Tab-separated table of C-alpha atoms in Angstrom:
chain	number	residue	atom	x	y	z
A	876	MET	CA	12.651	163.921	-51.445
A	877	GLU	CA	10.359	166.763	-50.527
A	878	GLY	CA	7.694	167.282	-53.148
A	879	ARG	CA	4.668	169.440	-53.710
A	880	ILE	CA	1.992	168.980	-56.345
A	881	GLU	CA	-0.353	171.883	-56.965
A	882	LEU	CA	-3.591	171.039	-58.696
A	883	GLU	CA	-6.281	173.310	-59.978
A	884	THR	CA	-8.737	170.455	-60.381
A	885	PHE	CA	-7.917	167.109	-58.871
A	886	LYS	CA	-9.325	164.688	-56.361
A	887	PRO	CA	-7.798	164.857	-52.902
A	888	GLN	CA	-5.054	162.386	-52.069
A	889	THR	CA	-3.877	161.250	-48.717
A	890	ASP	CA	-0.234	161.699	-49.651
A	891	SER	CA	1.201	164.543	-51.725
A	892	ASN	CA	3.721	162.093	-53.126
A	893	GLN	CA	1.117	159.653	-54.445
A	894	VAL	CA	1.391	158.674	-58.069
A	895	LEU	CA	-0.024	160.955	-60.707
A	896	HIS	CA	-1.436	158.161	-62.866
A	897	ARG	CA	-3.264	155.847	-60.550
A	898	PRO	CA	-4.699	152.845	-62.373
A	899	GLY	CA	-8.259	153.269	-61.205
A	900	LYS	CA	-11.319	155.336	-61.815
A	901	GLU	CA	-9.465	158.369	-60.547
A	902	ARG	CA	-7.564	158.443	-63.825
A	903	GLN	CA	-10.610	158.718	-66.048
A	904	GLY	CA	-10.952	162.100	-67.647
A	905	HIS	CA	-7.814	163.440	-66.039
A	906	ASN	CA	-6.608	164.934	-69.308
A	907	ASP	CA	-8.541	168.032	-68.193
A	908	VAL	CA	-6.368	168.309	-65.111
A	909	GLN	CA	-3.812	171.063	-65.058
A	910	ILE	CA	-0.779	169.820	-63.184
A	911	ARG	CA	2.218	171.817	-62.127
A	912	LEU	CA	5.093	169.981	-60.522
A	913	GLU	CA	7.563	171.514	-58.169
A	914	SER	CA	10.269	169.351	-56.736
A	915	VAL	CA	13.038	169.952	-54.246
A	916	GLU	CA	15.245	166.882	-53.819
A	917	ASP	CA	17.286	165.722	-50.856
A	918	ALA	CA	20.926	166.635	-50.770
A	919	GLY	CA	22.789	164.481	-53.205
A	920	SER	CA	19.823	164.065	-55.516
A	921	GLY	CA	21.430	166.140	-58.246
A	922	ARG	CA	18.174	167.757	-59.338
A	923	VAL	CA	17.700	171.449	-59.989
A	924	PRO	CA	16.103	173.675	-57.332
A	925	ALA	CA	12.393	174.393	-57.333
A	926	GLN	CA	12.859	177.989	-58.359
A	927	GLU	CA	14.433	176.855	-61.626
A	928	ILE	CA	11.663	174.347	-62.341
A	929	ASP	CA	9.254	177.245	-61.678
A	930	ASN	CA	11.232	179.466	-64.040
A	931	PRO	CA	8.698	180.915	-66.520
A	932	HIS	CA	11.418	180.870	-69.176
A	933	LEU	CA	11.440	177.062	-69.154
A	934	PRO	CA	9.165	175.457	-71.763
A	935	PRO	CA	5.822	174.173	-70.459
A	936	VAL	CA	5.080	170.545	-69.631
A	937	ASP	CA	2.702	168.508	-71.828
A	938	GLN	CA	2.266	171.253	-74.398
A	939	GLY	CA	4.094	173.732	-76.532
A	940	THR	CA	6.334	173.546	-79.569
A	941	GLN	CA	9.465	172.326	-77.787
A	942	ALA	CA	7.692	169.448	-76.045
A	943	TRP	CA	6.252	168.118	-79.292
A	944	VAL	CA	9.480	168.747	-81.196
A	945	PHE	CA	11.171	166.533	-78.613
A	946	CYS	CA	8.434	163.940	-79.109
A	947	ILE	CA	8.729	163.935	-82.914
A	948	CYS	CA	12.537	163.883	-82.928
A	949	ALA	CA	12.550	161.049	-80.385
A	950	CYS	CA	10.113	159.213	-82.663
A	951	ILE	CA	12.643	159.588	-85.494
A	952	PHE	CA	15.305	158.122	-83.198
A	953	GLU	CA	12.995	155.221	-82.479
A	954	ALA	CA	12.325	154.668	-86.194
A	955	PHE	CA	15.980	154.578	-87.168
A	956	ILE	CA	17.399	152.719	-84.168
A	957	TRP	CA	14.694	150.251	-83.145
A	958	GLY	CA	13.186	150.110	-86.629
A	959	TRP	CA	16.594	148.964	-87.819
A	960	ASN	CA	16.617	146.247	-85.173
A	961	ASN	CA	13.202	145.103	-86.364
A	962	THR	CA	14.623	144.773	-89.890
A	963	TYR	CA	17.372	142.292	-89.089
A	964	GLY	CA	15.226	139.343	-90.167
A	965	VAL	CA	15.664	140.526	-93.780
A	966	PHE	CA	19.449	140.579	-93.378
A	967	GLN	CA	19.440	137.184	-91.689
A	968	ASP	CA	17.578	135.706	-94.635
A	969	PHE	CA	20.104	137.311	-97.018
A	970	TYR	CA	23.205	136.309	-95.048
A	971	THR	CA	22.143	132.660	-94.838
A	972	SER	CA	21.463	132.430	-98.572
A	973	HIS	CA	24.311	134.467	-100.103
A	974	PRO	CA	28.102	134.273	-99.871
A	975	PRO	CA	30.309	134.769	-97.978
A	976	PHE	CA	28.186	133.944	-94.904
A	977	ASN	CA	25.866	131.260	-96.322
A	978	THR	CA	28.106	128.510	-94.957
A	979	SER	CA	27.180	129.580	-91.413
A	980	SER	CA	24.152	128.167	-89.649
A	981	SER	CA	20.961	130.176	-89.242
A	982	ALA	CA	21.402	130.060	-85.464
A	983	ALA	CA	24.905	131.540	-85.737
A	984	VAL	CA	23.751	134.338	-88.042
A	985	SER	CA	20.829	135.162	-85.731
A	986	VAL	CA	23.302	135.941	-82.928
A	987	ILE	CA	24.225	139.199	-84.708
A	988	GLY	CA	20.755	140.697	-84.476
A	989	THR	CA	20.093	139.199	-81.068
A	990	ALA	CA	23.346	140.620	-79.663
A	991	SER	CA	22.619	144.116	-80.960
A	992	LEU	CA	19.055	144.103	-79.653
A	993	GLY	CA	19.896	142.557	-76.289
A	994	ILE	CA	22.817	144.897	-75.629
A	995	GLN	CA	20.727	147.992	-76.385
A	996	TYR	CA	17.984	146.929	-73.995
A	997	ILE	CA	20.193	145.673	-71.162
A	998	GLU	CA	22.598	148.625	-71.096
A	999	THR	CA	19.735	151.120	-70.876
A	1000	ILE	CA	19.464	151.010	-67.072
A	1001	ILE	CA	23.243	151.438	-66.724
A	1002	VAL	CA	23.428	154.348	-69.149
A	1003	MET	CA	20.432	156.068	-67.543
A	1004	THR	CA	22.009	155.752	-64.098
A	1005	VAL	CA	25.245	157.319	-65.361
A	1006	PHE	CA	23.473	160.187	-67.114
A	1007	GLN	CA	21.272	160.927	-64.119
A	1008	ARG	CA	24.461	161.382	-62.099
A	1009	TYR	CA	26.351	163.192	-64.888
A	1010	PRO	CA	23.594	164.906	-66.903
A	1011	GLU	CA	25.971	167.415	-68.486
A	1012	TYR	CA	27.674	164.608	-70.434
A	1013	ALA	CA	24.502	163.120	-71.931
A	1014	LYS	CA	24.273	165.250	-75.079
A	1015	PRO	CA	28.002	165.036	-75.974
A	1016	ALA	CA	27.869	161.267	-75.437
A	1017	MET	CA	24.914	161.064	-77.815
A	1018	TRP	CA	26.893	162.751	-80.592
A	1019	ILE	CA	29.872	160.456	-80.033
A	1020	SER	CA	27.603	157.401	-79.981
A	1021	LEU	CA	25.909	158.429	-83.220
A	1022	SER	CA	29.342	158.688	-84.864
A	1023	LEU	CA	30.324	155.231	-83.588
A	1024	ALA	CA	27.030	153.672	-84.693
A	1025	THR	CA	27.397	155.120	-88.178
A	1026	LEU	CA	31.035	154.051	-88.431
A	1027	SER	CA	30.320	150.513	-87.217
A	1028	LEU	CA	27.678	149.986	-89.910
A	1029	PHE	CA	29.951	151.411	-92.592
A	1030	LEU	CA	32.876	149.209	-91.570
A	1031	SER	CA	30.651	146.122	-91.382
A	1032	SER	CA	30.119	146.474	-95.140
A	1033	PHE	CA	33.714	145.264	-95.570
A	1034	ALA	CA	33.184	142.142	-93.436
A	1035	THR	CA	34.378	138.818	-94.839
A	1036	LYS	CA	33.815	136.623	-91.789
A	1037	LEU	CA	30.804	136.199	-89.555
A	1038	TRP	CA	32.631	137.401	-86.464
A	1039	HIS	CA	33.306	140.712	-88.225
A	1040	LEU	CA	29.553	141.282	-88.491
A	1041	LEU	CA	28.997	140.128	-84.912
A	1042	LEU	CA	31.571	142.624	-83.615
A	1043	LEU	CA	30.580	145.609	-85.773
A	1044	GLN	CA	26.900	145.222	-86.616
A	1045	GLY	CA	26.110	143.397	-83.380
A	1046	VAL	CA	28.234	144.481	-80.414
A	1047	ILE	CA	29.613	147.926	-81.331
A	1048	PHE	CA	26.420	149.144	-82.971
A	1049	GLY	CA	24.391	147.790	-80.041
A	1050	LEU	CA	26.523	149.560	-77.465
A	1051	SER	CA	26.608	152.902	-79.285
A	1052	ALA	CA	22.912	152.880	-80.237
A	1053	GLY	CA	21.952	152.123	-76.629
A	1054	VAL	CA	23.879	155.146	-75.354
A	1055	LEU	CA	22.368	157.272	-78.127
A	1056	TYR	CA	18.785	156.362	-77.225
A	1057	ALA	CA	18.788	156.041	-73.416
A	1058	PRO	CA	18.462	159.804	-72.638
A	1059	VAL	CA	15.112	159.816	-74.443
A	1060	LEU	CA	13.636	157.740	-71.607
A	1061	ILE	CA	15.041	160.163	-69.023
A	1062	TRP	CA	13.804	163.328	-70.691
A	1063	LEU	CA	10.364	161.928	-71.567
A	1064	SER	CA	9.454	162.192	-67.866
A	1065	GLU	CA	10.518	165.851	-67.839
A	1066	TRP	CA	8.531	166.889	-70.902
A	1067	PHE	CA	5.289	164.999	-70.311
A	1068	VAL	CA	3.221	164.230	-67.207
A	1069	VAL	CA	-0.513	164.139	-67.948
A	1070	ARG	CA	0.069	163.125	-71.582
A	1071	ARG	CA	2.988	160.844	-70.857
A	1072	GLY	CA	1.191	157.754	-72.134
A	1073	LEU	CA	0.242	159.408	-75.423
A	1074	ALA	CA	3.724	160.863	-75.900
A	1075	GLY	CA	5.315	157.518	-75.138
A	1076	GLY	CA	2.994	155.848	-77.639
A	1077	VAL	CA	3.965	158.329	-80.353
A	1078	ILE	CA	7.673	157.899	-79.634
A	1079	PHE	CA	7.611	154.105	-79.400
A	1080	GLY	CA	5.456	153.968	-82.517
A	1081	GLY	CA	8.516	155.105	-84.445
A	1082	ALA	CA	9.862	151.565	-84.200
A	1083	GLY	CA	6.837	150.345	-86.126
A	1084	ILE	CA	7.192	153.041	-88.780
A	1085	GLY	CA	10.847	152.192	-89.273
A	1086	GLY	CA	10.019	148.519	-89.092
A	1087	PHE	CA	7.578	148.966	-91.984
A	1088	VAL	CA	9.678	151.155	-94.282
A	1089	LEU	CA	13.108	149.650	-93.673
A	1090	PRO	CA	12.387	145.979	-94.504
A	1091	LEU	CA	10.927	147.009	-97.862
A	1092	THR	CA	13.801	149.406	-98.519
A	1093	MET	CA	16.528	147.038	-97.352
A	1094	GLY	CA	15.009	144.123	-99.236
A	1095	TYR	CA	15.098	146.147	-102.448
A	1096	LEU	CA	18.669	147.340	-101.849
A	1097	LEU	CA	19.933	143.874	-100.941
A	1098	ASP	CA	18.551	142.459	-104.176
A	1099	SER	CA	19.833	145.407	-106.213
A	1100	VAL	CA	23.288	146.267	-104.865
A	1101	GLY	CA	24.131	143.546	-102.311
A	1102	PHE	CA	24.690	143.806	-98.575
A	1103	ARG	CA	27.935	145.844	-98.780
A	1104	TRP	CA	26.492	148.885	-100.534
A	1105	THR	CA	23.234	148.491	-98.622
A	1106	LEU	CA	25.087	148.923	-95.335
A	1107	ARG	CA	27.087	151.875	-96.678
A	1108	ILE	CA	23.987	153.671	-97.924
A	1109	TRP	CA	22.176	152.953	-94.663
A	1110	ALA	CA	25.103	154.208	-92.562
A	1111	VAL	CA	24.990	157.588	-94.322
A	1112	ILE	CA	21.197	157.881	-94.024
A	1113	LEU	CA	21.307	156.940	-90.324
A	1114	GLY	CA	24.029	159.469	-89.563
A	1115	VAL	CA	22.348	162.362	-91.369
A	1116	CYS	CA	18.758	161.780	-90.213
A	1117	CYS	CA	19.600	160.999	-86.587
A	1118	GLY	CA	22.020	163.917	-86.538
A	1119	ILE	CA	19.217	166.286	-87.526
A	1120	ALA	CA	16.820	164.675	-85.022
A	1121	LEU	CA	19.427	164.952	-82.271
A	1122	LEU	CA	19.180	168.729	-82.512
A	1123	GLY	CA	15.607	168.469	-81.179
A	1124	VAL	CA	16.176	165.791	-78.532
A	1125	ASN	CA	17.010	167.901	-75.486
A	1126	PRO	CA	16.167	167.930	-71.779
A	1127	ARG	CA	13.475	170.294	-70.578
A	1128	ILE	CA	15.478	171.172	-67.468
A	1129	PRO	CA	19.014	172.344	-68.344
A	1130	ALA	CA	21.802	170.156	-67.004
A	1131	HIS	CA	23.705	171.688	-64.082
A	1132	ARG	CA	27.167	170.922	-62.868
A	1133	PRO	CA	27.276	170.129	-59.137
A	1134	THR	CA	27.557	172.936	-56.596
A	1135	MET	CA	27.764	173.100	-52.824
A	1136	ASP	CA	23.987	173.545	-52.670
A	1137	ILE	CA	23.178	170.943	-55.296
A	1138	PRO	CA	25.720	168.112	-55.195
A	1139	ARG	CA	25.749	165.274	-57.688
A	1140	GLN	CA	22.998	162.712	-57.526
A	1141	ASP	CA	24.046	159.558	-55.732
A	1142	TRP	CA	24.583	156.413	-57.802
A	1143	PHE	CA	21.650	154.964	-55.919
A	1144	PRO	CA	19.038	157.612	-54.986
A	1145	LYS	CA	18.051	157.752	-51.341
A	1146	ASP	CA	14.423	157.186	-52.264
A	1147	ILE	CA	15.137	154.131	-54.433
A	1148	HIS	CA	12.912	152.137	-52.077
A	1149	TYR	CA	10.006	153.447	-54.149
A	1150	LEU	CA	11.364	151.226	-56.918
A	1151	LYS	CA	11.507	148.136	-54.693
A	1152	THR	CA	7.797	147.406	-54.585
A	1153	PRO	CA	5.635	144.411	-55.527
A	1154	LEU	CA	4.240	146.521	-58.352
A	1155	THR	CA	7.695	146.869	-59.917
A	1156	PHE	CA	8.525	143.182	-59.689
A	1157	LEU	CA	5.102	142.162	-60.961
A	1158	PHE	CA	5.372	144.402	-64.001
A	1159	ILE	CA	8.916	143.204	-64.647
A	1160	GLY	CA	7.594	139.642	-64.690
A	1161	ILE	CA	4.880	140.637	-67.160
A	1162	THR	CA	7.515	142.287	-69.364
A	1163	VAL	CA	9.602	139.114	-69.352
A	1164	PHE	CA	6.654	136.977	-70.488
A	1165	GLN	CA	5.773	139.467	-73.228
A	1166	GLY	CA	9.365	139.690	-74.481
A	1167	LEU	CA	9.899	135.929	-74.490
A	1168	GLY	CA	6.913	135.560	-76.795
A	1169	PHE	CA	7.479	138.598	-79.001
A	1170	PHE	CA	11.073	138.337	-80.175
A	1171	PRO	CA	10.921	134.768	-81.544
A	1172	VAL	CA	8.087	135.884	-83.832
A	1173	SER	CA	9.931	138.974	-85.059
A	1174	LEU	CA	12.950	136.810	-85.868
A	1175	PHE	CA	11.319	133.702	-87.341
A	1176	ILE	CA	8.271	135.062	-89.151
A	1177	PRO	CA	10.262	135.744	-92.374
A	1178	THR	CA	11.600	132.167	-92.213
A	1179	TYR	CA	8.102	130.744	-91.829
A	1180	THR	CA	6.876	132.854	-94.742
A	1181	SER	CA	9.771	131.633	-96.891
A	1182	SER	CA	8.508	128.089	-96.262
A	1183	LEU	CA	5.128	129.100	-97.696
A	1184	SER	CA	6.561	130.940	-100.701
A	1185	SER	CA	9.955	130.739	-102.372
A	1186	ALA	CA	9.707	134.391	-103.461
A	1187	THR	CA	11.569	136.940	-101.352
A	1188	LEU	CA	8.895	139.672	-101.468
A	1189	PRO	CA	6.320	137.943	-99.195
A	1190	SER	CA	8.935	137.518	-96.455
A	1191	THR	CA	9.725	141.214	-96.629
A	1192	ILE	CA	6.061	142.222	-96.685
A	1193	VAL	CA	5.110	140.048	-93.714
A	1194	LEU	CA	7.873	141.590	-91.588
A	1195	ALA	CA	6.801	145.081	-92.664
A	1196	LEU	CA	3.176	144.333	-91.751
A	1197	PHE	CA	4.278	142.846	-88.438
A	1198	ASN	CA	6.095	146.060	-87.559
A	1199	VAL	CA	3.772	148.727	-88.930
A	1200	THR	CA	0.634	147.586	-87.128
A	1201	SER	CA	2.356	148.246	-83.826
A	1202	VAL	CA	2.358	151.975	-84.683
A	1203	VAL	CA	-1.419	152.175	-84.428
A	1204	PHE	CA	-1.518	150.161	-81.216
A	1205	TYR	CA	1.310	152.142	-79.610
A	1206	ILE	CA	-0.737	155.319	-79.993
A	1207	VAL	CA	-4.082	153.697	-79.099
A	1208	PHE	CA	-2.663	151.861	-76.089
A	1209	GLY	CA	-0.814	154.978	-74.921
A	1210	HIS	CA	-3.956	157.089	-75.205
A	1211	TYR	CA	-6.071	154.580	-73.268
A	1212	CYS	CA	-3.396	154.247	-70.590
A	1213	ASP	CA	-3.809	157.979	-69.972
A	1214	LYS	CA	-7.564	157.535	-69.495
A	1215	TYR	CA	-8.129	154.041	-68.075
A	1216	PRO	CA	-6.292	151.511	-65.871
A	1217	TYR	CA	-3.355	150.185	-67.873
A	1218	PRO	CA	-3.752	146.578	-66.603
A	1219	TYR	CA	-6.796	146.422	-68.885
A	1220	VAL	CA	-4.540	147.164	-71.849
A	1221	ILE	CA	-2.148	144.413	-70.753
A	1222	LEU	CA	-5.025	141.957	-70.564
A	1223	VAL	CA	-6.252	142.845	-74.058
A	1224	SER	CA	-2.716	142.592	-75.435
A	1225	GLY	CA	-2.088	139.192	-73.849
A	1226	VAL	CA	-5.402	137.527	-74.720
A	1227	GLY	CA	-5.405	138.803	-78.297
A	1228	SER	CA	-1.789	137.754	-78.835
A	1229	ALA	CA	-2.458	134.262	-77.459
A	1230	LEU	CA	-5.428	133.735	-79.772
A	1231	ALA	CA	-3.395	134.980	-82.735
A	1232	ALA	CA	-0.520	132.592	-81.972
A	1233	PHE	CA	-2.651	129.519	-81.318
A	1234	ILE	CA	-5.141	130.020	-84.165
A	1235	LEU	CA	-3.817	132.294	-86.903
A	1236	TRP	CA	-0.205	131.118	-86.814
A	1237	GLY	CA	-1.062	127.569	-85.831
A	1238	PHE	CA	-3.289	127.063	-88.896
A	1239	ALA	CA	-1.282	129.340	-91.225
A	1240	SER	CA	-1.188	127.235	-94.367
A	1241	SER	CA	-1.258	130.147	-96.811
A	1242	LEU	CA	0.144	133.659	-97.130
A	1243	GLY	CA	-3.249	135.142	-96.211
A	1244	TRP	CA	-3.201	133.413	-92.821
A	1245	ILE	CA	0.362	134.446	-92.019
A	1246	PHE	CA	-0.323	138.040	-93.108
A	1247	ALA	CA	-3.366	138.112	-90.813
A	1248	PHE	CA	-1.266	136.760	-87.953
A	1249	ALA	CA	1.431	139.382	-88.563
A	1250	ILE	CA	-1.134	142.185	-88.411
A	1251	VAL	CA	-2.972	140.977	-85.283
A	1252	PHE	CA	-0.010	139.741	-83.259
A	1253	GLY	CA	2.297	142.537	-84.414
A	1254	GLY	CA	-0.228	145.145	-83.318
A	1255	LEU	CA	-1.478	143.704	-80.036
A	1256	ASN	CA	1.864	142.355	-78.824
A	1257	GLY	CA	4.134	144.861	-80.534
A	1258	GLY	CA	2.288	147.802	-78.965
A	1259	PHE	CA	2.796	146.477	-75.430
A	1260	SER	CA	5.572	148.927	-74.557
A	1261	ALA	CA	3.037	151.762	-74.715
A	1262	VAL	CA	2.037	150.784	-71.157
A	1263	TRP	CA	5.568	151.441	-69.861
A	1264	PRO	CA	5.068	155.173	-69.133
A	1265	ALA	CA	1.832	154.495	-67.214
A	1266	ALA	CA	3.395	151.705	-65.145
A	1267	ALA	CA	6.547	153.744	-64.490
A	1268	SER	CA	4.432	156.743	-63.466
A	1269	GLU	CA	2.546	154.640	-60.931
A	1270	ILE	CA	5.848	153.417	-59.506
A	1271	GLY	CA	7.664	156.771	-59.483
A	1272	GLY	CA	4.819	159.206	-58.987
A	1273	SER	CA	6.176	162.771	-59.064
A	1274	ARG	CA	9.761	161.473	-58.736
A	1275	ASN	CA	10.894	161.667	-62.354
A	1276	HIS	CA	14.241	160.020	-61.646
A	1277	ILE	CA	12.459	156.957	-60.193
A	1278	THR	CA	10.060	156.918	-63.140
A	1279	SER	CA	13.011	156.943	-65.547
A	1280	LEU	CA	14.832	154.209	-63.649
A	1281	ALA	CA	11.689	152.084	-63.699
A	1282	MET	CA	11.558	152.330	-67.486
A	1283	GLY	CA	15.239	151.446	-67.564
A	1284	CYS	CA	14.490	148.314	-65.547
A	1285	PHE	CA	11.719	147.366	-67.979
A	1286	ALA	CA	14.127	147.791	-70.902
A	1287	ALA	CA	16.847	145.738	-69.207
A	1288	VAL	CA	14.655	142.709	-68.550
A	1289	LYS	CA	13.172	142.967	-72.037
A	1290	GLY	CA	16.742	142.837	-73.358
A	1291	ILE	CA	17.286	139.571	-71.497
A	1292	ALA	CA	14.059	138.256	-73.009
A	1293	ALA	CA	15.261	139.382	-76.445
A	1294	ILE	CA	18.253	137.072	-76.069
A	1295	VAL	CA	16.638	134.135	-74.291
A	1296	GLY	CA	13.374	134.031	-76.274
A	1297	PRO	CA	14.919	133.394	-79.703
A	1298	LEU	CA	17.299	130.824	-78.211
A	1299	ILE	CA	14.361	128.893	-76.743
A	1300	ALA	CA	12.452	129.185	-80.021
A	1301	ALA	CA	15.456	127.968	-82.021
A	1302	ALA	CA	15.708	124.925	-79.757
A	1303	LEU	CA	11.981	124.232	-80.141
A	1304	HIS	CA	12.020	124.581	-83.921
A	1305	ASP	CA	12.038	121.086	-85.411
A	1306	THR	CA	14.179	121.613	-88.504
A	1307	SER	CA	14.027	117.896	-89.282
A	1308	ASN	CA	10.307	118.212	-90.007
A	1309	PRO	CA	10.030	120.895	-92.729
A	1310	ALA	CA	6.758	119.520	-94.103
A	1311	LYS	CA	3.540	121.476	-94.288
A	1312	SER	CA	0.884	120.156	-91.897
A	1313	LEU	CA	-2.616	120.990	-90.708
A	1314	TYR	CA	-1.376	122.600	-87.494
A	1315	GLY	CA	2.091	123.931	-86.705
A	1316	GLY	CA	3.648	123.344	-90.090
A	1317	PHE	CA	7.307	123.423	-91.090
A	1318	GLY	CA	8.430	122.290	-87.637
A	1319	PHE	CA	7.078	125.401	-85.860
A	1320	ARG	CA	4.372	123.733	-83.758
A	1321	ASN	CA	6.299	123.883	-80.478
A	1322	VAL	CA	7.400	127.454	-81.227
A	1323	GLU	CA	3.785	128.517	-81.733
A	1324	ILE	CA	2.711	126.848	-78.492
A	1325	PHE	CA	5.567	128.560	-76.647
A	1326	VAL	CA	4.666	131.991	-78.056
A	1327	GLY	CA	0.986	131.549	-77.216
A	1328	SER	CA	1.812	130.371	-73.699
A	1329	MET	CA	3.950	133.456	-73.069
A	1330	ALA	CA	1.029	135.625	-74.194
A	1331	ILE	CA	-1.244	133.818	-71.726
A	1332	GLY	CA	1.326	134.493	-69.021
A	1333	THR	CA	1.222	138.181	-69.966
A	1334	SER	CA	-2.568	138.312	-69.648
A	1335	ILE	CA	-2.508	136.521	-66.284
A	1336	GLY	CA	-0.009	139.094	-65.103
A	1337	GLY	CA	-2.388	141.842	-66.192
A	1338	VAL	CA	-5.163	140.315	-64.075
A	1339	LEU	CA	-2.878	140.043	-61.029
A	1340	LEU	CA	-1.699	143.601	-61.556
A	1341	SER	CA	-5.290	144.838	-61.657
A	1342	PHE	CA	-6.117	143.069	-58.382
A	1343	TYR	CA	-2.960	144.412	-56.743
A	1344	SER	CA	-3.640	147.989	-57.844
A	1345	THR	CA	-7.227	147.804	-56.681
A	1346	SER	CA	-6.178	146.441	-53.281
A	1347	LYS	CA	-3.551	149.137	-52.918
A	1348	ARG	CA	-6.087	151.884	-53.596
A	1349	LYS	CA	-8.475	150.453	-51.005
A	1350	LEU	CA	-5.704	150.482	-48.404
A	1351	GLN	CA	-4.985	154.106	-49.214
């Protein structure tokens, strides 16, 4: 790739293709920098020519109505798709205690939510690769996927066997929702550069908003009309709201069919070596540790709360609190990643999450303790993904397609963690010891230790990442 970055106010760099968001002092105060990107890719890259990126009729980067409309509409996507995933704990509690699925084990019922979540994360990198090669098909595929997601939820309301729910609410919804959401990660890099961290925080914060509203709403509907009408009502709401939001989720750079001058992008970009760096693998490892510790909590925290109180409302409230606090930290973390080195944010997230798991959850003998844990852990650990845009920007620099692929890699490994983490936690949960105890009650002691240990691993990764980034800057 040949690239040129023109800066009105920016510190000199030794390489015009250096990253825009370097995790050092150079990044402080760079919100005042006016950046204009022009990019001419190698043959086969599939990108548009520089004169079209320079086209004054294209909407501006980092500002303007269309950029923020994209951001808000993508946030709505996040609220309805990932917020729904964060709500499955309420359905799991209902399925295991009401016919016709109450004869199935809790582990078997949990596979439905785990499958949906894992599929959406893992397929992201595949879908992004396809749409970067065939960008003209992204928007039509999103409409088709929205229709399939809505239909799968509606049909799952007629389920009579557990495998019906696994197929419809788990597999088909997971596949279609993943295709529906993946283009957001591609187009985020087109719309935002300097404010990419803040925009990513706003978008990802939608999961927390949905994760707060939906558990309360679904809990009320499940108690009032049962799971069948709940799923039907939700299918209609999802289809209508996401359909409206889809009108505002568009690429900044119009998709072009291939020509002789601009052929299709290769399946594997020629500059993919920028993705094969120690930085990428180190951050992937950090993401794995964070995911392994996060998803068991999101799945089992309603169960733990049910052990403290037989009422259904506290379990719903604790899950809502767990999800909503991440909204604040998504935005705060994203904002600080734009101003300061993002490894610092990782360190804060990991240390705070570890203390919350070992102390607040470990000694949670009342609803007050578990609510406090949900707020602290849900915020500090749940807001972790706000560092993704900053890390991806350091990896990809001005190469938006590499930045997008990096975020796809992060999502894929987090999807694996979303599957493996709950399985490990389920194996560690001592169901034969349901008694309340001073530390690690209701058989959750080993689960709490596991979650805290994963958070420590995350913080250690943040320290290593900081040392690596500092060393890299010195070499440059």
